[in-house]
């Protein structure tokens, strides 16, 4: 139509019209142009598609035709790709930050819920793997509870039935003065044990108090601790004891553990070691 600038009169009576978005431009032109008179335009009828046959052409709603389907598909695909990339990036690089924020939220909710309760019902929560239960029940429990008189919180004995596991863990850690993590190869491979030490370390960083005691049942080589960067960082600033190095002097081990439980919640407290030097358990002193 732009190539016919002098067109004054147009007669298209008797033509067959397809009423789809392909002819939306013609419909708009018939309605809006002021130069050309289209003869009997109000009687133009649709012949295709079948569901619109006999309908007046000028009654057709072409507002939906203004949407560029290709552009919408492009935007949708681009957004989907960006979401996948963002989720992948977040999972790979920011996973622990999200977990940290989640546990901080749990800690905040716990503190808000129990802000009027100053006393801790337990002296220590014992975090351990089920494969190390024989040592906890056979060695740790008799020494700390029966002989030294500490009140310990254990999974099988003190967790409330029917309560969500994470809520039980959070209540146990924040309801105890300190947390004793009994670390072994099985402990490092356990998902629930990992979550327990996460909550305990988040409480440590949040409250800035010495509330975490690490007990190594086995000598774990340094290269096996490399993936656990949080564990290595904790070893540099927290109390830790080695049971494998206490075979010749177990009484010293229990005395050191008693001292660790008695110390105030001071982040600047001394490290309690059973060997000379500040090496990580399982790490050679000459490295």
PDB file of C-alpha atoms in Angstrom:
ATOM      1  CA  UNK A   1       0.000   0.000   0.000  1.00  0.00           C
ATOM      2  CA  UNK A   2       2.923   2.335   0.566  1.00  0.00           C
ATOM      3  CA  UNK A   3       3.820   1.935  -3.093  1.00  0.00           C
ATOM      4  CA  UNK A   4       0.374   3.344  -4.037  1.00  0.00           C
ATOM      5  CA  UNK A   5       0.424   6.805  -2.453  1.00  0.00           C
ATOM      6  CA  UNK A   6      -2.206   8.156  -4.903  1.00  0.00           C
ATOM      7  CA  UNK A   7      -4.706   5.328  -4.371  1.00  0.00           C
ATOM      8  CA  UNK A   8      -8.080   6.886  -3.601  1.00  0.00           C
ATOM      9  CA  UNK A   9     -10.558   4.026  -4.062  1.00  0.00           C
ATOM     10  CA  UNK A  10     -10.204   0.276  -3.455  1.00  0.00           C
ATOM     11  CA  UNK A  11     -12.861  -2.301  -4.263  1.00  0.00           C
ATOM     12  CA  UNK A  12     -12.180  -5.805  -2.870  1.00  0.00           C
ATOM     13  CA  UNK A  13     -15.734  -7.134  -2.726  1.00  0.00           C
ATOM     14  CA  UNK A  14     -16.079 -10.853  -3.458  1.00  0.00           C
ATOM     15  CA  UNK A  15     -12.537 -11.691  -2.246  1.00  0.00           C
ATOM     16  CA  UNK A  16     -11.872 -14.508   0.196  1.00  0.00           C
ATOM     17  CA  UNK A  17     -10.238 -13.295   3.417  1.00  0.00           C
ATOM     18  CA  UNK A  18      -8.075 -15.294   5.795  1.00  0.00           C
ATOM     19  CA  UNK A  19      -8.669 -14.010   9.304  1.00  0.00           C
ATOM     20  CA  UNK A  20      -5.329 -14.552  11.032  1.00  0.00           C
ATOM     21  CA  UNK A  21      -2.381 -12.477  12.138  1.00  0.00           C
ATOM     22  CA  UNK A  22      -0.959 -12.580   8.636  1.00  0.00           C
ATOM     23  CA  UNK A  23      -3.682 -10.130   7.538  1.00  0.00           C
ATOM     24  CA  UNK A  24      -3.725  -8.064  10.712  1.00  0.00           C
ATOM     25  CA  UNK A  25      -1.780  -5.314   8.939  1.00  0.00           C
ATOM     26  CA  UNK A  26      -4.505  -5.077   6.244  1.00  0.00           C
ATOM     27  CA  UNK A  27      -7.247  -4.826   8.858  1.00  0.00           C
ATOM     28  CA  UNK A  28      -5.354  -2.055  10.668  1.00  0.00           C
ATOM     29  CA  UNK A  29      -4.777  -0.238   7.395  1.00  0.00           C
ATOM     30  CA  UNK A  30      -8.474  -0.380   6.435  1.00  0.00           C
ATOM     31  CA  UNK A  31      -9.456   1.126   9.787  1.00  0.00           C
ATOM     32  CA  UNK A  32      -6.767   3.796  10.144  1.00  0.00           C
ATOM     33  CA  UNK A  33      -5.943   5.038   6.659  1.00  0.00           C
ATOM     34  CA  UNK A  34      -7.550   8.387   5.699  1.00  0.00           C
ATOM     35  CA  UNK A  35      -6.561   8.593   2.049  1.00  0.00           C
ATOM     36  CA  UNK A  36      -8.031   5.479   0.454  1.00  0.00           C
ATOM     37  CA  UNK A  37     -11.724   4.591   0.567  1.00  0.00           C
ATOM     38  CA  UNK A  38     -12.251   0.819   0.821  1.00  0.00           C
ATOM     39  CA  UNK A  39     -15.570  -0.069  -0.715  1.00  0.00           C
ATOM     40  CA  UNK A  40     -18.006  -2.029   1.487  1.00  0.00           C
ATOM     41  CA  UNK A  41     -15.246  -2.927   3.983  1.00  0.00           C
ATOM     42  CA  UNK A  42     -17.710  -3.536   6.786  1.00  0.00           C
ATOM     43  CA  UNK A  43     -19.189  -6.483   4.849  1.00  0.00           C
ATOM     44  CA  UNK A  44     -15.885  -8.322   4.314  1.00  0.00           C
ATOM     45  CA  UNK A  45     -16.244 -11.836   5.728  1.00  0.00           C
ATOM     46  CA  UNK A  46     -13.791 -14.453   6.882  1.00  0.00           C
ATOM     47  CA  UNK A  47     -13.556 -17.705   4.929  1.00  0.00           C
ATOM     48  CA  UNK A  48     -10.651 -19.221   6.874  1.00  0.00           C
ATOM     49  CA  UNK A  49     -10.018 -20.643   9.449  1.00  0.00           C
ATOM     50  CA  UNK A  50     -13.222 -22.742   9.611  1.00  0.00           C
ATOM     51  CA  UNK A  51     -14.121 -21.642  13.147  1.00  0.00           C
ATOM     52  CA  UNK A  52     -14.217 -17.973  11.975  1.00  0.00           C
ATOM     53  CA  UNK A  53     -15.993 -18.551   8.658  1.00  0.00           C
ATOM     54  CA  UNK A  54     -18.764 -15.990   8.109  1.00  0.00           C
ATOM     55  CA  UNK A  55     -17.424 -13.605  10.750  1.00  0.00           C
ATOM     56  CA  UNK A  56     -16.939  -9.956   9.765  1.00  0.00           C
ATOM     57  CA  UNK A  57     -13.331  -9.088   9.050  1.00  0.00           C
ATOM     58  CA  UNK A  58     -13.474  -5.746  10.893  1.00  0.00           C
ATOM     59  CA  UNK A  59     -14.780  -7.500  14.030  1.00  0.00           C
ATOM     60  CA  UNK A  60     -11.625  -9.529  14.339  1.00  0.00           C
ATOM     61  CA  UNK A  61      -9.556  -8.737  17.485  1.00  0.00           C
ATOM     62  CA  UNK A  62      -5.950  -8.426  16.376  1.00  0.00           C
ATOM     63  CA  UNK A  63      -4.497  -7.209  19.674  1.00  0.00           C
ATOM     64  CA  UNK A  64      -2.936 -10.612  20.301  1.00  0.00           C
ATOM     65  CA  UNK A  65      -1.141 -10.346  16.970  1.00  0.00           C
ATOM     66  CA  UNK A  66       1.015  -7.533  18.311  1.00  0.00           C
ATOM     67  CA  UNK A  67       2.884 -10.073  20.477  1.00  0.00           C
ATOM     68  CA  UNK A  68       6.069 -11.256  18.812  1.00  0.00           C
ATOM     69  CA  UNK A  69       6.051 -14.992  19.511  1.00  0.00           C
ATOM     70  CA  UNK A  70       9.647 -15.369  18.421  1.00  0.00           C
ATOM     71  CA  UNK A  71      10.748 -12.640  20.789  1.00  0.00           C
ATOM     72  CA  UNK A  72       8.773 -14.184  23.650  1.00  0.00           C
ATOM     73  CA  UNK A  73      10.412 -17.567  22.973  1.00  0.00           C
ATOM     74  CA  UNK A  74      13.823 -15.878  22.923  1.00  0.00           C
ATOM     75  CA  UNK A  75      13.208 -14.126  26.246  1.00  0.00           C
ATOM     76  CA  UNK A  76      11.852 -17.311  27.831  1.00  0.00           C
ATOM     77  CA  UNK A  77      14.790 -19.389  26.638  1.00  0.00           C
ATOM     78  CA  UNK A  78      17.321 -16.763  27.711  1.00  0.00           C
ATOM     79  CA  UNK A  79      15.735 -16.533  31.179  1.00  0.00           C
ATOM     80  CA  UNK A  80      15.702 -20.319  31.520  1.00  0.00           C
ATOM     81  CA  UNK A  81      19.392 -20.516  30.584  1.00  0.00           C
ATOM     82  CA  UNK A  82      20.277 -17.735  33.052  1.00  0.00           C
ATOM     83  CA  UNK A  83      18.302 -19.442  35.836  1.00  0.00           C
ATOM     84  CA  UNK A  84      20.091 -22.750  35.193  1.00  0.00           C
ATOM     85  CA  UNK A  85      23.466 -20.978  35.201  1.00  0.00           C
ATOM     86  CA  UNK A  86      22.598 -19.062  38.398  1.00  0.00           C
ATOM     87  CA  UNK A  87      21.441 -22.221  40.172  1.00  0.00           C
ATOM     88  CA  UNK A  88      24.577 -24.092  39.066  1.00  0.00           C
ATOM     89  CA  UNK A  89      26.845 -21.234  40.156  1.00  0.00           C
ATOM     90  CA  UNK A  90      25.062 -20.921  43.491  1.00  0.00           C
ATOM     91  CA  UNK A  91      25.221 -24.648  44.158  1.00  0.00           C
ATOM     92  CA  UNK A  92      28.912 -24.864  43.283  1.00  0.00           C
ATOM     93  CA  UNK A  93      30.274 -21.667  44.831  1.00  0.00           C
ATOM     94  CA  UNK A  94      27.677 -20.386  47.314  1.00  0.00           C
ATOM     95  CA  UNK A  95      26.188 -23.594  48.697  1.00  0.00           C
ATOM     96  CA  UNK A  96      27.862 -23.239  52.094  1.00  0.00           C
ATOM     97  CA  UNK A  97      26.892 -19.577  52.332  1.00  0.00           C
ATOM     98  CA  UNK A  98      23.249 -20.522  51.885  1.00  0.00           C
ATOM     99  CA  UNK A  99      23.587 -23.321  54.421  1.00  0.00           C
ATOM    100  CA  UNK A 100      25.283 -20.863  56.771  1.00  0.00           C
ATOM    101  CA  UNK A 101      22.415 -18.392  56.380  1.00  0.00           C
ATOM    102  CA  UNK A 102      19.894 -21.190  56.964  1.00  0.00           C
ATOM    103  CA  UNK A 103      21.522 -22.290  60.202  1.00  0.00           C
ATOM    104  CA  UNK A 104      21.948 -18.719  61.359  1.00  0.00           C
ATOM    105  CA  UNK A 105      18.215 -18.321  60.855  1.00  0.00           C
ATOM    106  CA  UNK A 106      17.607 -21.452  62.927  1.00  0.00           C
ATOM    107  CA  UNK A 107      19.911 -20.084  65.610  1.00  0.00           C
ATOM    108  CA  UNK A 108      18.136 -16.722  65.588  1.00  0.00           C
ATOM    109  CA  UNK A 109      14.758 -18.415  65.901  1.00  0.00           C
ATOM    110  CA  UNK A 110      16.083 -20.557  68.735  1.00  0.00           C
ATOM    111  CA  UNK A 111      17.526 -17.578  70.610  1.00  0.00           C
ATOM    112  CA  UNK A 112      14.282 -15.642  70.156  1.00  0.00           C
ATOM    113  CA  UNK A 113      12.300 -18.607  71.392  1.00  0.00           C
ATOM    114  CA  UNK A 114      14.518 -19.257  74.418  1.00  0.00           C
ATOM    115  CA  UNK A 115      15.862 -15.786  75.200  1.00  0.00           C
ATOM    116  CA  UNK A 116      14.499 -15.936  78.762  1.00  0.00           C
ATOM    117  CA  UNK A 117      16.160 -19.269  79.503  1.00  0.00           C
ATOM    118  CA  UNK A 118      19.699 -18.565  80.610  1.00  0.00           C
ATOM    119  CA  UNK A 119      20.648 -21.977  82.053  1.00  0.00           C
ATOM    120  CA  UNK A 120      21.664 -24.846  79.769  1.00  0.00           C
ATOM    121  CA  UNK A 121      20.006 -28.183  80.599  1.00  0.00           C
ATOM    122  CA  UNK A 122      23.091 -30.059  79.359  1.00  0.00           C
ATOM    123  CA  UNK A 123      26.803 -29.586  79.847  1.00  0.00           C
ATOM    124  CA  UNK A 124      27.630 -30.973  76.421  1.00  0.00           C
ATOM    125  CA  UNK A 125      25.991 -32.384  73.331  1.00  0.00           C
ATOM    126  CA  UNK A 126      27.909 -35.360  71.900  1.00  0.00           C
ATOM    127  CA  UNK A 127      27.965 -35.471  68.105  1.00  0.00           C
ATOM    128  CA  UNK A 128      29.136 -38.851  66.802  1.00  0.00           C
ATOM    129  CA  UNK A 129      28.612 -41.395  64.054  1.00  0.00           C
ATOM    130  CA  UNK A 130      26.634 -44.565  64.774  1.00  0.00           C
ATOM    131  CA  UNK A 131      29.728 -46.684  63.973  1.00  0.00           C
ATOM    132  CA  UNK A 132      31.552 -44.990  66.875  1.00  0.00           C
ATOM    133  CA  UNK A 133      28.724 -45.535  69.348  1.00  0.00           C
ATOM    134  CA  UNK A 134      30.614 -48.349  71.101  1.00  0.00           C
ATOM    135  CA  UNK A 135      33.355 -45.883  72.094  1.00  0.00           C
ATOM    136  CA  UNK A 136      30.886 -43.191  73.158  1.00  0.00           C
ATOM    137  CA  UNK A 137      28.837 -45.574  75.308  1.00  0.00           C
ATOM    138  CA  UNK A 138      31.754 -47.676  76.508  1.00  0.00           C
ATOM    139  CA  UNK A 139      34.395 -45.009  77.154  1.00  0.00           C
ATOM    140  CA  UNK A 140      33.069 -41.442  76.953  1.00  0.00           C
ATOM    141  CA  UNK A 141      29.750 -41.799  78.751  1.00  0.00           C
ATOM    142  CA  UNK A 142      31.024 -43.691  81.844  1.00  0.00           C
ATOM    143  CA  UNK A 143      33.937 -41.282  82.286  1.00  0.00           C
ATOM    144  CA  UNK A 144      32.111 -37.991  81.802  1.00  0.00           C
ATOM    145  CA  UNK A 145      28.735 -38.802  83.360  1.00  0.00           C
ATOM    146  CA  UNK A 146      29.412 -41.529  85.932  1.00  0.00           C
ATOM    147  CA  UNK A 147      32.860 -40.430  87.164  1.00  0.00           C
ATOM    148  CA  UNK A 148      33.012 -36.684  86.471  1.00  0.00           C
ATOM    149  CA  UNK A 149      29.298 -35.932  86.816  1.00  0.00           C
ATOM    150  CA  UNK A 150      28.676 -34.085  83.540  1.00  0.00           C
ATOM    151  CA  UNK A 151      25.202 -34.067  82.014  1.00  0.00           C
ATOM    152  CA  UNK A 152      25.500 -35.164  78.371  1.00  0.00           C
ATOM    153  CA  UNK A 153      22.963 -35.006  75.539  1.00  0.00           C
ATOM    154  CA  UNK A 154      22.946 -38.045  73.216  1.00  0.00           C
ATOM    155  CA  UNK A 155      20.909 -38.732  70.090  1.00  0.00           C
ATOM    156  CA  UNK A 156      19.335 -42.030  71.052  1.00  0.00           C
ATOM    157  CA  UNK A 157      18.561 -41.010  74.609  1.00  0.00           C
ATOM    158  CA  UNK A 158      17.660 -37.318  74.669  1.00  0.00           C
ATOM    159  CA  UNK A 159      16.203 -36.428  71.260  1.00  0.00           C
ATOM    160  CA  UNK A 160      12.425 -35.924  71.334  1.00  0.00           C
ATOM    161  CA  UNK A 161      10.513 -38.518  69.263  1.00  0.00           C
ATOM    162  CA  UNK A 162       8.410 -37.092  66.448  1.00  0.00           C
ATOM    163  CA  UNK A 163      10.354 -33.831  66.361  1.00  0.00           C
ATOM    164  CA  UNK A 164      12.134 -32.853  63.108  1.00  0.00           C
ATOM    165  CA  UNK A 165      15.731 -34.067  63.181  1.00  0.00           C
ATOM    166  CA  UNK A 166      17.219 -30.620  62.434  1.00  0.00           C
ATOM    167  CA  UNK A 167      15.150 -29.044  65.186  1.00  0.00           C
ATOM    168  CA  UNK A 168      16.354 -31.725  67.596  1.00  0.00           C
ATOM    169  CA  UNK A 169      19.965 -31.058  66.588  1.00  0.00           C
ATOM    170  CA  UNK A 170      19.609 -27.283  66.936  1.00  0.00           C
ATOM    171  CA  UNK A 171      17.888 -27.583  70.321  1.00  0.00           C
ATOM    172  CA  UNK A 172      20.558 -29.989  71.552  1.00  0.00           C
ATOM    173  CA  UNK A 173      23.476 -27.796  70.478  1.00  0.00           C
ATOM    174  CA  UNK A 174      22.025 -24.523  71.760  1.00  0.00           C
ATOM    175  CA  UNK A 175      20.694 -26.250  74.871  1.00  0.00           C
ATOM    176  CA  UNK A 176      24.189 -27.410  75.848  1.00  0.00           C
ATOM    177  CA  UNK A 177      27.084 -25.352  77.124  1.00  0.00           C
ATOM    178  CA  UNK A 178      29.427 -27.058  74.689  1.00  0.00           C
ATOM    179  CA  UNK A 179      29.427 -29.541  71.825  1.00  0.00           C
ATOM    180  CA  UNK A 180      31.799 -32.528  71.694  1.00  0.00           C
ATOM    181  CA  UNK A 181      32.381 -33.787  68.150  1.00  0.00           C
ATOM    182  CA  UNK A 182      33.769 -37.340  68.063  1.00  0.00           C
ATOM    183  CA  UNK A 183      35.543 -37.322  64.714  1.00  0.00           C
ATOM    184  CA  UNK A 184      36.501 -40.369  62.668  1.00  0.00           C
ATOM    185  CA  UNK A 185      36.523 -41.357  59.010  1.00  0.00           C
ATOM    186  CA  UNK A 186      32.908 -42.450  59.357  1.00  0.00           C
ATOM    187  CA  UNK A 187      32.048 -39.109  60.958  1.00  0.00           C
ATOM    188  CA  UNK A 188      33.487 -37.140  58.049  1.00  0.00           C
ATOM    189  CA  UNK A 189      31.502 -39.257  55.569  1.00  0.00           C
ATOM    190  CA  UNK A 190      28.196 -38.831  57.421  1.00  0.00           C
ATOM    191  CA  UNK A 191      25.709 -36.224  56.159  1.00  0.00           C
ATOM    192  CA  UNK A 192      23.991 -35.774  59.537  1.00  0.00           C
ATOM    193  CA  UNK A 193      27.288 -35.489  61.400  1.00  0.00           C
ATOM    194  CA  UNK A 194      28.353 -32.848  58.900  1.00  0.00           C
ATOM    195  CA  UNK A 195      25.184 -30.890  59.623  1.00  0.00           C
ATOM    196  CA  UNK A 196      25.743 -31.173  63.370  1.00  0.00           C
ATOM    197  CA  UNK A 197      29.249 -29.761  63.209  1.00  0.00           C
ATOM    198  CA  UNK A 198      27.969 -27.028  60.874  1.00  0.00           C
ATOM    199  CA  UNK A 199      25.378 -25.934  63.416  1.00  0.00           C
ATOM    200  CA  UNK A 200      27.971 -26.088  66.208  1.00  0.00           C
ATOM    201  CA  UNK A 201      30.507 -24.067  64.211  1.00  0.00           C
ATOM    202  CA  UNK A 202      27.867 -21.518  63.227  1.00  0.00           C
ATOM    203  CA  UNK A 203      27.009 -21.099  66.889  1.00  0.00           C
ATOM    204  CA  UNK A 204      30.717 -20.657  67.569  1.00  0.00           C
ATOM    205  CA  UNK A 205      31.092 -17.936  64.932  1.00  0.00           C
ATOM    206  CA  UNK A 206      27.790 -16.314  65.876  1.00  0.00           C
ATOM    207  CA  UNK A 207      28.302 -16.146  69.641  1.00  0.00           C
ATOM    208  CA  UNK A 208      32.119 -15.844  69.543  1.00  0.00           C
ATOM    209  CA  UNK A 209      32.368 -18.285  72.455  1.00  0.00           C
ATOM    210  CA  UNK A 210      34.498 -21.391  72.958  1.00  0.00           C
ATOM    211  CA  UNK A 211      31.631 -23.880  72.703  1.00  0.00           C
ATOM    212  CA  UNK A 212      33.178 -26.579  70.510  1.00  0.00           C
ATOM    213  CA  UNK A 213      35.476 -29.472  71.481  1.00  0.00           C
ATOM    214  CA  UNK A 214      36.911 -31.764  68.801  1.00  0.00           C
ATOM    215  CA  UNK A 215      37.904 -35.311  69.758  1.00  0.00           C
ATOM    216  CA  UNK A 216      39.716 -37.326  67.078  1.00  0.00           C
ATOM    217  CA  UNK A 217      39.297 -41.086  67.498  1.00  0.00           C
ATOM    218  CA  UNK A 218      41.656 -41.779  64.612  1.00  0.00           C
ATOM    219  CA  UNK A 219      44.698 -40.159  63.075  1.00  0.00           C
ATOM    220  CA  UNK A 220      43.336 -38.647  59.878  1.00  0.00           C
ATOM    221  CA  UNK A 221      45.938 -37.686  57.244  1.00  0.00           C
ATOM    222  CA  UNK A 222      46.051 -34.046  56.292  1.00  0.00           C
ATOM    223  CA  UNK A 223      45.158 -34.743  52.659  1.00  0.00           C
ATOM    224  CA  UNK A 224      41.910 -36.351  53.797  1.00  0.00           C
ATOM    225  CA  UNK A 225      41.004 -33.207  55.731  1.00  0.00           C
ATOM    226  CA  UNK A 226      41.652 -30.931  52.742  1.00  0.00           C
ATOM    227  CA  UNK A 227      38.046 -31.090  51.455  1.00  0.00           C
ATOM    228  CA  UNK A 228      36.832 -30.118  54.928  1.00  0.00           C
ATOM    229  CA  UNK A 229      38.156 -26.556  54.948  1.00  0.00           C
ATOM    230  CA  UNK A 230      35.863 -25.614  57.830  1.00  0.00           C
ATOM    231  CA  UNK A 231      37.301 -28.471  59.906  1.00  0.00           C
ATOM    232  CA  UNK A 232      40.856 -27.319  59.244  1.00  0.00           C
ATOM    233  CA  UNK A 233      39.945 -23.775  60.203  1.00  0.00           C
ATOM    234  CA  UNK A 234      38.368 -24.985  63.421  1.00  0.00           C
ATOM    235  CA  UNK A 235      41.492 -26.960  64.302  1.00  0.00           C
ATOM    236  CA  UNK A 236      43.535 -23.766  64.198  1.00  0.00           C
ATOM    237  CA  UNK A 237      41.456 -22.025  66.864  1.00  0.00           C
ATOM    238  CA  UNK A 238      39.521 -24.642  68.814  1.00  0.00           C
ATOM    239  CA  UNK A 239      40.143 -27.181  71.561  1.00  0.00           C
ATOM    240  CA  UNK A 240      40.884 -30.621  70.144  1.00  0.00           C
ATOM    241  CA  UNK A 241      42.037 -33.920  71.628  1.00  0.00           C
ATOM    242  CA  UNK A 242      43.367 -37.100  70.064  1.00  0.00           C
ATOM    243  CA  UNK A 243      42.252 -40.454  71.489  1.00  0.00           C
ATOM    244  CA  UNK A 244      44.634 -42.387  69.256  1.00  0.00           C
ATOM    245  CA  UNK A 245      47.575 -40.568  70.869  1.00  0.00           C
ATOM    246  CA  UNK A 246      46.260 -41.154  74.381  1.00  0.00           C
ATOM    247  CA  UNK A 247      46.735 -44.930  74.449  1.00  0.00           C
ATOM    248  CA  UNK A 248      49.742 -44.682  76.762  1.00  0.00           C
ATOM    249  CA  UNK A 249      48.192 -42.013  79.009  1.00  0.00           C
ATOM    250  CA  UNK A 250      44.371 -42.199  78.932  1.00  0.00           C
ATOM    251  CA  UNK A 251      44.084 -40.466  82.320  1.00  0.00           C
ATOM    252  CA  UNK A 252      45.660 -37.349  80.823  1.00  0.00           C
ATOM    253  CA  UNK A 253      43.142 -37.459  77.970  1.00  0.00           C
ATOM    254  CA  UNK A 254      40.165 -37.509  80.365  1.00  0.00           C
ATOM    255  CA  UNK A 255      41.708 -34.801  82.511  1.00  0.00           C
ATOM    256  CA  UNK A 256      42.209 -32.563  79.482  1.00  0.00           C
ATOM    257  CA  UNK A 257      38.632 -33.213  78.390  1.00  0.00           C
ATOM    258  CA  UNK A 258      37.409 -32.326  81.882  1.00  0.00           C
ATOM    259  CA  UNK A 259      39.379 -29.095  81.756  1.00  0.00           C
ATOM    260  CA  UNK A 260      37.899 -28.294  78.344  1.00  0.00           C
ATOM    261  CA  UNK A 261      34.386 -28.758  79.704  1.00  0.00           C
ATOM    262  CA  UNK A 262      35.180 -26.595  82.711  1.00  0.00           C
ATOM    263  CA  UNK A 263      36.724 -23.688  80.803  1.00  0.00           C
ATOM    264  CA  UNK A 264      34.646 -20.578  80.329  1.00  0.00           C
ATOM    265  CA  UNK A 265      33.137 -19.870  76.938  1.00  0.00           C
ATOM    266  CA  UNK A 266      36.055 -17.664  75.970  1.00  0.00           C
ATOM    267  CA  UNK A 267      37.102 -17.721  72.289  1.00  0.00           C
ATOM    268  CA  UNK A 268      40.656 -16.828  73.305  1.00  0.00           C
ATOM    269  CA  UNK A 269      40.985 -19.935  75.497  1.00  0.00           C
ATOM    270  CA  UNK A 270      44.045 -22.153  75.253  1.00  0.00           C
ATOM    271  CA  UNK A 271      44.269 -25.164  72.953  1.00  0.00           C
ATOM    272  CA  UNK A 272      44.339 -28.466  74.829  1.00  0.00           C
ATOM    273  CA  UNK A 273      46.713 -30.833  73.057  1.00  0.00           C
ATOM    274  CA  UNK A 274      47.957 -34.309  73.898  1.00  0.00           C
ATOM    275  CA  UNK A 275      51.077 -34.075  71.773  1.00  0.00           C
ATOM    276  CA  UNK A 276      53.934 -31.659  71.354  1.00  0.00           C
ATOM    277  CA  UNK A 277      53.366 -29.043  68.671  1.00  0.00           C
ATOM    278  CA  UNK A 278      50.310 -27.549  67.061  1.00  0.00           C
ATOM    279  CA  UNK A 279      49.899 -30.004  64.203  1.00  0.00           C
ATOM    280  CA  UNK A 280      46.603 -31.219  62.872  1.00  0.00           C
ATOM    281  CA  UNK A 281      45.741 -34.771  64.030  1.00  0.00           C
ATOM    282  CA  UNK A 282      47.306 -37.137  61.529  1.00  0.00           C
ATOM    283  CA  UNK A 283      49.670 -34.467  60.176  1.00  0.00           C
ATOM    284  CA  UNK A 284      53.431 -34.940  60.571  1.00  0.00           C
ATOM    285  CA  UNK A 285      55.112 -32.339  62.717  1.00  0.00           C
ATOM    286  CA  UNK A 286      57.847 -31.756  60.126  1.00  0.00           C
ATOM    287  CA  UNK A 287      55.351 -30.729  57.435  1.00  0.00           C
TER     288      UNK A 287
END
